[in-house]
Coordinates of C-alpha atoms and ligand atoms in Angstrom, one line a residue:
M1 CA 0.0 0.0 0.0
G2 CA 1.0 3.7 -0.1
G3 CA 2.1 5.6 -3.1
G4 CA 4.4 3.0 -4.7
E5 CA 8.0 2.0 -4.7
Q6 CA 9.5 5.2 -6.0
A7 CA 7.6 7.5 -3.6
T8 CA 8.4 5.3 -0.7
Q9 CA 12.1 5.4 -1.6
K10 CA 12.0 9.2 -1.8
Q11 CA 10.4 9.2 1.7
A12 CA 13.2 7.0 3.0
A13 CA 15.9 9.1 1.3
M14 CA 14.6 12.1 3.3
G15 CA 15.2 10.1 6.5
K16 CA 11.5 9.7 7.1
L17 CA 9.5 6.6 8.1
T18 CA 6.4 5.8 6.1
A19 CA 3.0 6.5 7.6
R20 CA 2.5 2.8 8.3
E21 CA 5.9 2.4 10.0
R22 CA 5.1 5.4 12.2
V23 CA 1.8 4.0 13.4
Q24 CA 3.6 0.7 14.1
E25 CA 6.4 2.4 16.1
L26 CA 3.9 4.5 18.1
L27 CA 1.4 1.8 19.1
D28 CA 1.8 -1.4 21.1
A29 CA 2.7 -4.4 18.9
D30 CA -0.3 -5.8 17.0
S31 CA -2.7 -3.3 18.6
F32 CA -3.6 -1.2 15.5
H33 CA -7.1 -1.6 14.1
E34 CA -7.3 0.3 10.8
Y35 CA -10.5 2.0 9.5
D36 CA -11.5 3.1 6.0
L37 CA -8.6 1.5 4.2
F38 CA -10.7 1.4 1.0
V39 CA -12.1 4.9 1.2
E40 CA -10.9 7.1 -1.7
H41 CA -11.7 10.5 -3.2
T42 CA -14.6 11.0 -5.6
C43 CA -13.1 14.0 -7.4
N44 CA -13.3 14.1 -11.2
D45 CA -11.6 17.4 -11.9
F46 CA -8.1 17.7 -13.3
D47 CA -8.0 14.1 -14.4
M48 CA -8.4 13.0 -10.8
D49 CA -10.9 10.3 -11.8
K50 CA -7.9 8.5 -13.4
K51 CA -5.8 8.8 -10.2
R52 CA -5.9 6.1 -7.6
L53 CA -4.9 7.4 -4.2
P54 CA -4.6 4.4 -1.8
A55 CA -6.4 5.1 1.5
D56 CA -6.7 8.6 0.2
G57 CA -3.3 9.5 1.6
V58 CA -4.1 8.9 5.3
I59 CA -4.0 5.9 7.6
T60 CA -6.6 6.1 10.4
G61 CA -7.6 3.8 13.3
T62 CA -7.4 3.0 17.0
G63 CA -4.8 1.2 19.0
M64 CA -3.1 1.0 22.3
I65 CA -0.1 2.7 23.9
G66 CA 1.1 1.1 27.1
G67 CA -2.2 -0.8 27.1
H68 CA -4.4 2.3 26.9
P69 CA -6.5 3.2 23.9
V70 CA -5.7 6.0 21.5
S71 CA -7.1 7.2 18.2
V72 CA -4.6 7.9 15.5
F73 CA -4.2 9.2 12.0
A74 CA -1.0 9.4 9.9
Q75 CA -0.8 11.3 6.7
D76 CA 0.9 9.4 3.9
F77 CA 3.2 11.7 2.0
T78 CA 3.8 9.0 -0.6
V79 CA 0.2 9.4 -1.8
A80 CA -0.3 12.8 -3.6
G81 CA 2.0 14.4 -1.0
G82 CA -0.4 13.5 1.8
S83 CA -2.6 16.3 0.5
L84 CA -6.0 16.7 2.2
G85 CA -9.1 16.3 0.2
L86 CA -12.6 15.7 1.5
A87 CA -12.4 11.9 1.8
H88 CA -9.0 12.2 3.5
A89 CA -10.5 14.8 5.9
R90 CA -13.6 12.7 6.7
K91 CA -11.3 9.7 7.6
I92 CA -9.6 12.0 10.1
T93 CA -12.8 13.4 11.5
K94 CA -14.2 9.9 12.0
V95 CA -11.3 9.0 14.4
M96 CA -11.6 12.4 16.0
D97 CA -15.3 11.7 16.7
H98 CA -14.3 8.3 18.1
A99 CA -11.7 9.8 20.4
L100 CA -14.1 12.3 21.7
K101 CA -17.0 9.9 22.3
M102 CA -14.8 7.2 23.8
G103 CA -12.7 9.6 25.9
M104 CA -9.3 8.7 24.5
P105 CA -6.3 10.8 23.3
L106 CA -6.1 11.7 19.6
I107 CA -2.7 11.6 18.0
G108 CA -2.3 13.1 14.6
I109 CA 0.8 12.5 12.5
N110 CA 1.1 15.3 9.9
D111 CA 3.1 14.9 6.7
S112 CA 1.3 16.8 4.0
G113 CA 1.4 19.4 1.2
G114 CA -1.8 20.9 2.6
A115 CA -5.1 21.3 0.9
R116 CA -5.4 19.1 -2.1
I117 CA -5.4 21.7 -4.8
Q118 CA -7.5 19.7 -7.3
E119 CA -10.4 19.4 -4.9
G120 CA -10.7 23.1 -4.4
V121 CA -13.3 24.2 -1.8
N122 CA -13.9 20.6 -0.7
S123 CA -10.4 20.5 0.7
L124 CA -11.0 23.7 2.6
A125 CA -14.3 22.2 3.9
G126 CA -12.3 19.2 5.1
Y127 CA -9.9 21.4 7.1
G128 CA -12.7 23.4 8.6
E129 CA -14.4 20.2 9.8
I130 CA -11.1 19.2 11.5
F131 CA -10.5 22.6 13.1
Y132 CA -14.1 22.5 14.5
R133 CA -13.6 19.2 16.1
N134 CA -10.1 20.2 17.5
T135 CA -11.9 23.0 19.2
I136 CA -14.8 21.0 20.5
A137 CA -12.5 18.3 21.9
S138 CA -10.1 20.9 23.5
G139 CA -9.9 20.3 27.2
V140 CA -11.9 17.1 26.9
I141 CA -9.4 14.6 25.5
P142 CA -5.7 15.2 25.0
Q143 CA -4.8 16.1 21.4
L144 CA -1.2 15.5 20.3
S145 CA 0.1 16.7 16.9
V146 CA 3.3 15.2 15.5
I147 CA 4.8 17.1 12.6
L148 CA 6.9 14.6 10.5
G149 CA 7.2 16.4 7.2
P150 CA 5.7 19.5 5.7
C151 CA 2.6 21.0 7.4
A152 CA 1.9 23.8 5.0
G153 CA -0.7 26.5 4.7
G154 CA -3.9 26.4 6.7
A155 CA -2.9 22.8 7.7
V156 CA -0.9 24.3 10.5
Y157 CA -4.0 25.4 12.3
S158 CA -5.0 21.9 13.4
P159 CA -1.8 21.4 15.3
A160 CA -2.0 24.9 16.7
L161 CA -5.4 24.1 18.1
T162 CA -4.2 20.9 19.8
D163 CA -2.5 20.6 23.2
F164 CA 1.1 19.5 22.4
V165 CA 3.1 19.7 19.1
F166 CA 6.1 17.4 18.5
V167 CA 8.7 18.2 15.9
V168 CA 11.9 16.4 14.7
D169 CA 15.0 18.2 13.6
K170 CA 15.4 18.5 9.8
I171 CA 12.1 16.7 9.1
S172 CA 9.4 19.0 10.5
K173 CA 8.4 22.1 8.5
M174 CA 5.5 24.3 9.5
F175 CA 4.5 27.5 7.8
I176 CA 1.5 29.4 6.6
T177 CA 3.1 30.8 3.4
G178 CA 6.0 28.8 1.9
P179 CA 9.3 30.0 0.6
E180 CA 8.0 30.3 -3.0
V181 CA 5.1 32.7 -2.0
I182 CA 7.5 34.7 0.2
K183 CA 9.9 35.0 -2.8
T184 CA 7.1 36.1 -5.2
V185 CA 5.4 38.5 -2.8
L186 CA 8.4 39.9 -0.9
G187 CA 11.3 39.0 -3.1
E188 CA 13.1 37.3 -0.1
E189 CA 14.8 34.0 -0.3
I190 CA 14.5 31.6 2.7
S191 CA 14.8 27.9 3.1
M192 CA 11.9 25.9 4.5
E193 CA 14.2 24.9 7.4
D194 CA 14.9 28.6 8.3
L195 CA 11.3 29.6 7.8
G196 CA 9.6 27.0 9.9
G197 CA 11.9 24.0 10.8
A198 CA 11.9 22.2 14.1
R199 CA 14.4 24.6 15.8
V200 CA 12.4 27.7 14.6
Q201 CA 9.2 26.2 16.0
T202 CA 10.7 25.2 19.4
E203 CA 13.1 28.1 20.0
I204 CA 11.6 31.2 18.3
T205 CA 7.8 30.9 17.8
G206 CA 6.9 28.5 20.7
N207 CA 4.4 26.8 18.3
A208 CA 5.9 23.4 19.1
H209 CA 6.4 21.9 22.6
F210 CA 8.8 18.9 22.1
F211 CA 12.0 18.8 20.0
A212 CA 13.6 15.5 19.0
E213 CA 16.7 14.6 16.9
S214 CA 14.9 11.6 15.3
E215 CA 11.5 10.1 14.7
M216 CA 12.2 7.3 17.1
E217 CA 13.1 9.8 19.8
C218 CA 9.9 11.7 19.1
M219 CA 7.8 8.5 19.5
G220 CA 9.5 8.0 22.9
Q221 CA 8.6 11.5 23.9
I222 CA 4.9 11.0 23.0
K223 CA 4.8 7.8 25.1
R224 CA 6.5 9.5 28.0
L225 CA 4.1 12.4 28.0
L226 CA 1.1 10.0 28.0
T227 CA 2.4 8.5 31.2
F228 CA 1.9 11.8 32.9
I229 CA -1.3 13.2 31.6
P230 CA -4.9 12.0 32.1
W231 CA -6.3 10.2 29.0
S232 CA -9.5 12.3 29.2
N233 CA -10.9 15.0 31.5
K234 CA -13.0 12.4 33.2
A235 CA -10.1 10.1 34.2
P236 CA -7.3 10.7 36.6
A237 CA -3.7 10.4 35.3
L238 CA -2.0 7.1 35.9
A239 CA -0.9 6.9 39.5
L240 CA 2.4 5.2 40.3
P241 CA 3.8 4.0 43.6
P242 CA 5.4 7.0 45.4
R243 CA 9.1 7.4 45.2
P244 CA 11.4 9.8 47.0
P245 CA 13.5 12.3 45.1
K246 CA 17.1 11.2 44.4
V247 CA 19.4 12.1 47.2
S248 CA 21.9 13.8 44.8
F249 CA 19.6 16.9 44.8
D250 CA 20.2 18.6 48.1
I251 CA 17.5 21.2 48.3
E252 CA 19.2 23.1 51.2
R253 CA 22.2 23.9 49.0
I254 CA 20.6 25.0 45.7
I255 CA 20.0 28.6 46.4
P256 CA 23.2 30.6 46.6
P257 CA 23.6 32.8 49.7
E258 CA 24.0 35.9 47.5
A259 CA 20.5 37.2 46.6
N260 CA 21.4 38.1 43.0
K261 CA 23.2 34.8 42.1
P262 CA 21.3 32.6 39.7
Y263 CA 20.6 28.9 40.1
D264 CA 18.7 26.3 38.1
I265 CA 15.1 26.1 39.2
R266 CA 15.0 22.6 37.7
D267 CA 17.3 21.5 40.5
V268 CA 14.7 22.6 43.0
I269 CA 12.0 20.8 41.0
R270 CA 14.0 17.6 40.9
S271 CA 14.7 17.8 44.6
I272 CA 11.0 17.7 45.5
V273 CA 9.4 15.4 42.9
D274 CA 9.2 11.6 42.8
N275 CA 12.4 10.0 41.6
S276 CA 13.5 13.5 40.5
D277 CA 11.7 12.8 37.3
F278 CA 10.6 16.0 35.5
L279 CA 9.1 16.2 32.0
E280 CA 9.8 19.7 30.8
V281 CA 7.4 21.2 28.2
Q282 CA 8.6 23.9 25.8
E283 CA 12.1 23.6 27.2
R284 CA 13.7 25.7 24.4
W285 CA 11.3 28.7 24.3
A286 CA 10.8 31.4 26.8
S287 CA 13.1 29.6 29.2
N288 CA 12.9 32.3 31.8
I289 CA 9.9 30.3 33.0
V290 CA 9.9 26.5 33.4
I291 CA 6.8 24.4 33.0
G292 CA 6.3 20.7 33.0
F293 CA 4.9 17.5 34.6
A294 CA 6.2 15.5 37.5
R295 CA 4.7 13.2 40.2
I296 CA 4.4 13.8 43.9
E297 CA 3.5 10.8 45.9
G298 CA 2.7 9.0 42.7
Q299 CA 0.2 11.6 41.4
T300 CA 0.8 13.9 38.5
V301 CA 1.3 17.6 39.2
G302 CA 1.9 20.5 36.8
I303 CA 4.9 22.6 37.8
V304 CA 5.4 26.3 36.9
G305 CA 8.7 27.9 38.1
N306 CA 10.5 31.1 37.4
Q307 CA 14.0 30.3 36.1
P308 CA 16.6 32.6 37.7
L309 CA 19.2 31.3 35.2
V310 CA 17.5 33.1 32.4
M311 CA 17.0 36.9 32.6
A312 CA 16.7 36.5 36.4
G313 CA 13.4 34.7 35.8
V314 CA 11.5 37.9 34.8
L315 CA 8.0 37.6 33.3
D316 CA 7.6 38.9 29.8
V317 CA 5.3 38.4 26.8
D318 CA 6.4 34.9 25.9
S319 CA 6.9 33.5 29.4
S320 CA 3.4 34.8 30.4
D321 CA 1.9 33.1 27.3
K322 CA 3.7 29.9 27.9
A323 CA 2.8 29.6 31.6
A324 CA -0.8 30.7 31.1
R325 CA -1.6 28.1 28.5
F326 CA 0.0 25.3 30.6
I327 CA -2.0 26.4 33.6
R328 CA -5.2 26.1 31.6
Y329 CA -4.2 22.7 30.3
C330 CA -3.6 21.5 33.9
D331 CA -6.9 22.9 35.1
A332 CA -8.8 21.4 32.2
F333 CA -7.4 18.0 33.0
N334 CA -7.6 18.2 36.8
I335 CA -3.9 18.3 37.4
P336 CA -2.9 20.1 40.6
L337 CA -0.5 23.1 40.2
V338 CA 2.7 23.6 42.1
T339 CA 4.2 27.1 41.5
L340 CA 7.8 28.0 42.5
V341 CA 8.4 31.7 42.8
D342 CA 11.6 33.6 42.3
L343 CA 11.4 36.7 40.1
P344 CA 12.2 40.4 40.2
G345 CA 8.9 41.2 38.4
Y346 CA 7.9 42.0 34.8
L347 CA 10.6 42.9 32.2
P348 CA 10.7 46.6 31.7
G349 CA 11.2 48.2 28.3
V350 CA 9.6 49.7 25.2
D351 CA 9.9 46.4 23.3
Q352 CA 7.8 44.6 25.9
E353 CA 5.3 47.4 26.2
H354 CA 4.8 47.5 22.5
A355 CA 4.7 43.8 22.2
G356 CA 1.6 43.9 24.5
V357 CA 3.0 42.8 27.8
I358 CA -0.1 44.2 29.4
R359 CA -2.4 41.9 27.4
H360 CA -0.1 38.9 27.6
G361 CA 0.8 39.3 31.2
A362 CA -2.9 39.4 32.0
K363 CA -3.3 35.9 30.6
L364 CA -1.2 34.6 33.5
L365 CA -3.4 36.4 36.1
Y366 CA -6.5 35.1 34.3
S367 CA -5.5 31.5 34.1
Y368 CA -4.3 31.2 37.7
S369 CA -7.5 32.9 38.9
E370 CA -9.7 30.8 36.7
A371 CA -8.1 27.5 37.7
T372 CA -10.0 25.5 40.3
V373 CA -7.5 22.6 40.7
P374 CA -5.5 22.5 44.0
K375 CA -3.0 25.4 43.8
I376 CA 0.2 25.2 45.9
T377 CA 2.7 28.1 45.8
V378 CA 6.2 28.1 47.3
I379 CA 8.1 31.5 47.4
L380 CA 11.8 30.7 47.3
R381 CA 13.4 34.1 47.0
K382 CA 12.3 37.2 45.2
A383 CA 8.6 37.9 44.8
Y384 CA 8.4 41.5 43.8
G385 CA 5.5 43.7 42.6
G386 CA 3.2 42.4 39.9
G387 CA 5.3 39.2 39.7
Y388 CA 4.4 38.4 43.3
I389 CA 0.7 38.6 42.5
A390 CA 0.9 36.9 39.1
M391 CA 2.8 33.8 40.3
C392 CA -0.2 32.2 41.9
S393 CA -0.4 34.3 45.0
R394 CA -3.0 33.8 47.7
H395 CA -4.9 36.7 46.2
L396 CA -5.4 34.8 42.9
G397 CA -6.8 31.9 44.8
A398 CA -3.8 29.8 45.8
D399 CA -4.9 27.2 48.4
F400 CA -1.6 26.9 50.1
V401 CA 1.3 29.4 50.1
F402 CA 4.6 28.6 51.7
A403 CA 7.8 30.7 51.8
W404 CA 11.4 29.8 52.5
P405 CA 13.2 32.0 55.0
T406 CA 15.1 33.5 52.0
A407 CA 11.9 34.9 50.5
E408 CA 11.7 38.6 49.8
I409 CA 8.2 39.9 49.3
A410 CA 7.8 43.6 48.5
V411 CA 6.5 46.0 45.9
M412 CA 10.0 46.2 44.4
G413 CA 13.6 45.4 45.0
P414 CA 15.4 47.2 47.8
E415 CA 17.6 49.3 45.5
G416 CA 14.8 50.7 43.4
A417 CA 12.5 51.2 46.4
A418 CA 15.2 53.0 48.5
N419 CA 16.0 55.3 45.5
I420 CA 12.3 56.4 45.3
I421 CA 11.1 56.6 48.9
F422 CA 14.4 58.1 50.3
R423 CA 15.2 60.3 47.3
N424 CA 15.4 63.5 49.3
E425 CA 17.4 62.1 52.1
I426 CA 19.9 60.5 49.6
Q427 CA 20.2 63.7 47.5
T428 CA 20.7 66.0 50.4
A429 CA 23.1 63.8 52.4
A430 CA 26.8 64.8 52.8
N431 CA 27.7 61.4 51.3
P432 CA 24.8 60.3 49.0
D433 CA 26.3 56.9 48.3
E434 CA 26.7 56.1 51.9
M435 CA 23.2 57.2 52.6
R436 CA 21.8 55.1 49.7
K437 CA 23.5 52.0 51.1
K438 CA 22.2 52.7 54.5
K439 CA 18.6 53.2 53.2
V440 CA 18.8 50.1 51.0
Q441 CA 19.9 48.1 54.1
E442 CA 17.1 49.6 56.1
Y443 CA 14.5 48.7 53.5
S444 CA 15.9 45.2 53.1
E445 CA 15.7 44.5 56.8
K446 CA 12.1 45.7 56.9
F447 CA 10.7 44.1 53.7
A448 CA 13.2 41.6 52.1
N449 CA 11.8 38.7 54.2
P450 CA 8.7 36.6 54.3
Y451 CA 7.5 37.7 57.8
I452 CA 5.3 40.7 57.0
A453 CA 3.4 38.6 54.4
A454 CA 3.2 35.8 57.0
A455 CA 1.9 38.2 59.7
N456 CA -0.8 39.2 57.3
G457 CA -1.8 35.7 56.4
H458 CA -0.8 36.1 52.8
I459 CA 1.4 33.1 53.3
D460 CA 0.5 30.1 55.5
A461 CA 3.9 29.1 56.8
V462 CA 7.6 29.9 56.6
I463 CA 9.3 26.6 56.0
P464 CA 12.9 25.5 55.6
P465 CA 13.7 24.2 52.1
S466 CA 14.0 20.7 53.5
E467 CA 10.3 20.7 54.4
T468 CA 9.0 21.7 50.9
R469 CA 8.1 18.2 49.7
A470 CA 6.4 17.3 52.9
S471 CA 4.4 20.5 52.8
I472 CA 3.3 19.9 49.2
V473 CA 2.5 16.3 49.9
H474 CA 0.3 17.3 52.9
S475 CA -1.4 20.0 50.8
L476 CA -2.2 17.5 48.0
R477 CA -3.5 15.0 50.5
V478 CA -5.9 17.4 52.1
S479 CA -7.2 18.8 48.8
T480 CA -8.3 15.6 47.1
N481 CA -11.9 16.6 47.6
K482 CA -11.4 20.3 46.6
T483 CA -14.5 22.0 45.1
E484 CA -14.7 25.6 44.1
I485 CA -18.0 26.9 42.9
R486 CA -17.9 29.7 40.3
P487 CA -20.8 31.9 39.1
T488 CA -22.7 30.4 36.2
R489 CA -21.6 31.7 32.8
K490 CA -21.3 30.6 29.3
H491 CA -17.5 31.2 29.4
G492 CA -15.2 34.0 30.5
I493 CA -13.4 36.2 28.1
P494 CA -9.7 35.7 28.7
P495 CA -7.3 38.3 27.3
F496 CA -6.2 36.4 24.2
Ligands
HXC1 C1 -2.1 18.2 -4.4 C2 0.1 17.9 -3.9 C3 0.0 19.0 -3.0 C4 -1.2 19.6 -2.8 C5 2.0 18.2 -2.9 N1 1.3 17.5 -3.8 N2 1.2 19.1 -2.4 N3 -1.0 17.5 -4.6 N4 -2.2 19.2 -3.6 N5 -1.3 20.6 -1.9 C6 1.8 16.4 -4.7 C7 2.8 16.8 -5.7 O1 2.1 17.3 -6.9 C8 3.6 15.5 -6.0 O2 2.8 14.7 -6.8 C9 3.6 14.9 -4.6 O3 2.6 15.5 -3.9 C10 4.9 15.1 -3.9 O4 5.1 16.5 -3.9 P1 6.6 17.2 -4.3 O5 6.3 18.6 -4.6 O6 7.2 16.3 -5.3 O7 7.4 17.0 -2.9 P2 8.5 17.9 -2.4 O8 9.4 18.3 -3.4 O9 9.1 17.1 -1.2 O10 7.8 19.2 -1.8 C11 6.8 19.1 -0.8 C12 6.1 20.4 -0.6 C13 5.5 20.8 -2.0 C14 7.0 21.5 -0.1 C15 5.0 20.2 0.4 O11 4.8 19.7 -2.6 C16 4.6 22.0 -1.9 O12 5.0 23.2 -1.8 N6 3.3 21.7 -2.0 C17 2.3 22.7 -2.0 C18 2.1 23.3 -0.6 C19 1.0 24.2 -0.5 O13 1.2 25.4 -0.8 N7 -0.2 23.7 -0.2 C20 -1.4 24.4 -0.2 C21 -1.4 25.3 1.0 S1 -2.9 26.2 1.0 P3 3.4 13.7 -7.9 O14 2.2 13.2 -8.6 O15 4.2 14.6 -8.8 O16 4.2 12.7 -7.1 C22 -3.8 25.3 2.1 C23 -5.0 26.0 2.4 C24 -5.7 25.3 3.6 O17 -3.4 24.4 2.7 C25 -6.5 26.3 4.3 C26 -7.3 25.7 5.4 C27 -7.8 26.8 6.3

């Protein structure tokens, strides 16, 4: 089956597996049940009535991964470039409907030249029917898109509507308008790789969530993700026996004594989660914030942490977008949220203001406030200004807020604050530098600690780092029956 010997060889020469090989690699052995093998197009234009397109260029069906059911489709580039006509689209929508009805994940493998040009508006209709279902299924079942070839034109909008996008170096290419159009319209030359290759989509645009060096590595990433996430919004994620973090991560020694020295927030994460096992999402983009899945006492949690290693962990347009969407994902699938806070605030500057940091930053406030899953926050070091509020503060509905003794909770950092509120005293002092130092010190002693917030009940307890895991474990245990009633509404209007 497929598009014949020559097309299959061409596929292999590009370092790509065939659609059928991909399905086999992804699913448990002998678990694939194929549907609609004999469905083909009914188009008569442009001599299409003389063209046989086996399986209409897409393989669809259901199978198992790790013994759990999934719906899959895999576009077959060897058949008319995997282009999407109406029959091809209807095969896909059939497995989408199955996935939604049965409550199982949908995994789509994309390798296609886009809308089948000969079928005209019928191809567009097919895409529309897919986008509609992507949207209806959003937050009900997990939807995973795997880009293993071109994903051109409007075709990119199906992956963009799904939860997680997987790409492979040198193989994946995603773009709305291709190099030829860009050359015609703008006179600019660019390769497909530089326009929308795997690195571009994971490092610059944030469109893709997981980057792999090979198709096999990509399949492994999909299977690993599926061990962490629930398989529908009605089922809990797979629970594993609890395991302590590895002893090599000593939580007491991660934060440097100097307040401005960076450290890797992932070390903190690994020192509190089961077996120190952390699956980072969108690792290569907006890395001033870290998001991902882990387990605590065997149960999946979603983790959001500022990353002091990158731009001191500030919030900006991209990191707000990244975290906000992840929080909504966790909330939709009933995954408790653990937030680790260490940030100097929002990134100042004209670029950020003009890029819409107000609108994007608001997404973070919205998604934390909207989320009704258990929300646990630990303030490690800096929590200044809007950043303090935005990073799942008590005021946005955090259920449990802990702070380490190193926490500094204030409207802004001591330097900036002292310069403003003691401006006159500093300017008129005989030695302004001395006076500034004294005032910074005075401000630090008063505010750069967690005790004022603790005295006001904004945090529940000041804990040593070594008690972090135990505090989170206890919080999760007592929140298993959490319910939070919200006013009836059709839906809110988030700032996107
Ligand atoms: C019909 C297509 C096709 C398409 C490729 N083929 N794309 N047939 N409709 N959209 C066919 C080719 O004619 C060829 O057939 C075979 O697939 C393999 O294609 P090649 O061009 O030989 O492959 P390659 O050199 O690897 O280039 C791949 C490609 C290129 C970069 C994807 O084919 C390409 O640019 N295709 C068009 C991409 C595009 O602009 N699509 C429409 C976007 S508009 P033979 O018979 O020779 O083997 C769109 C609107 C959707 O998608 C809107 C929804 C909202």
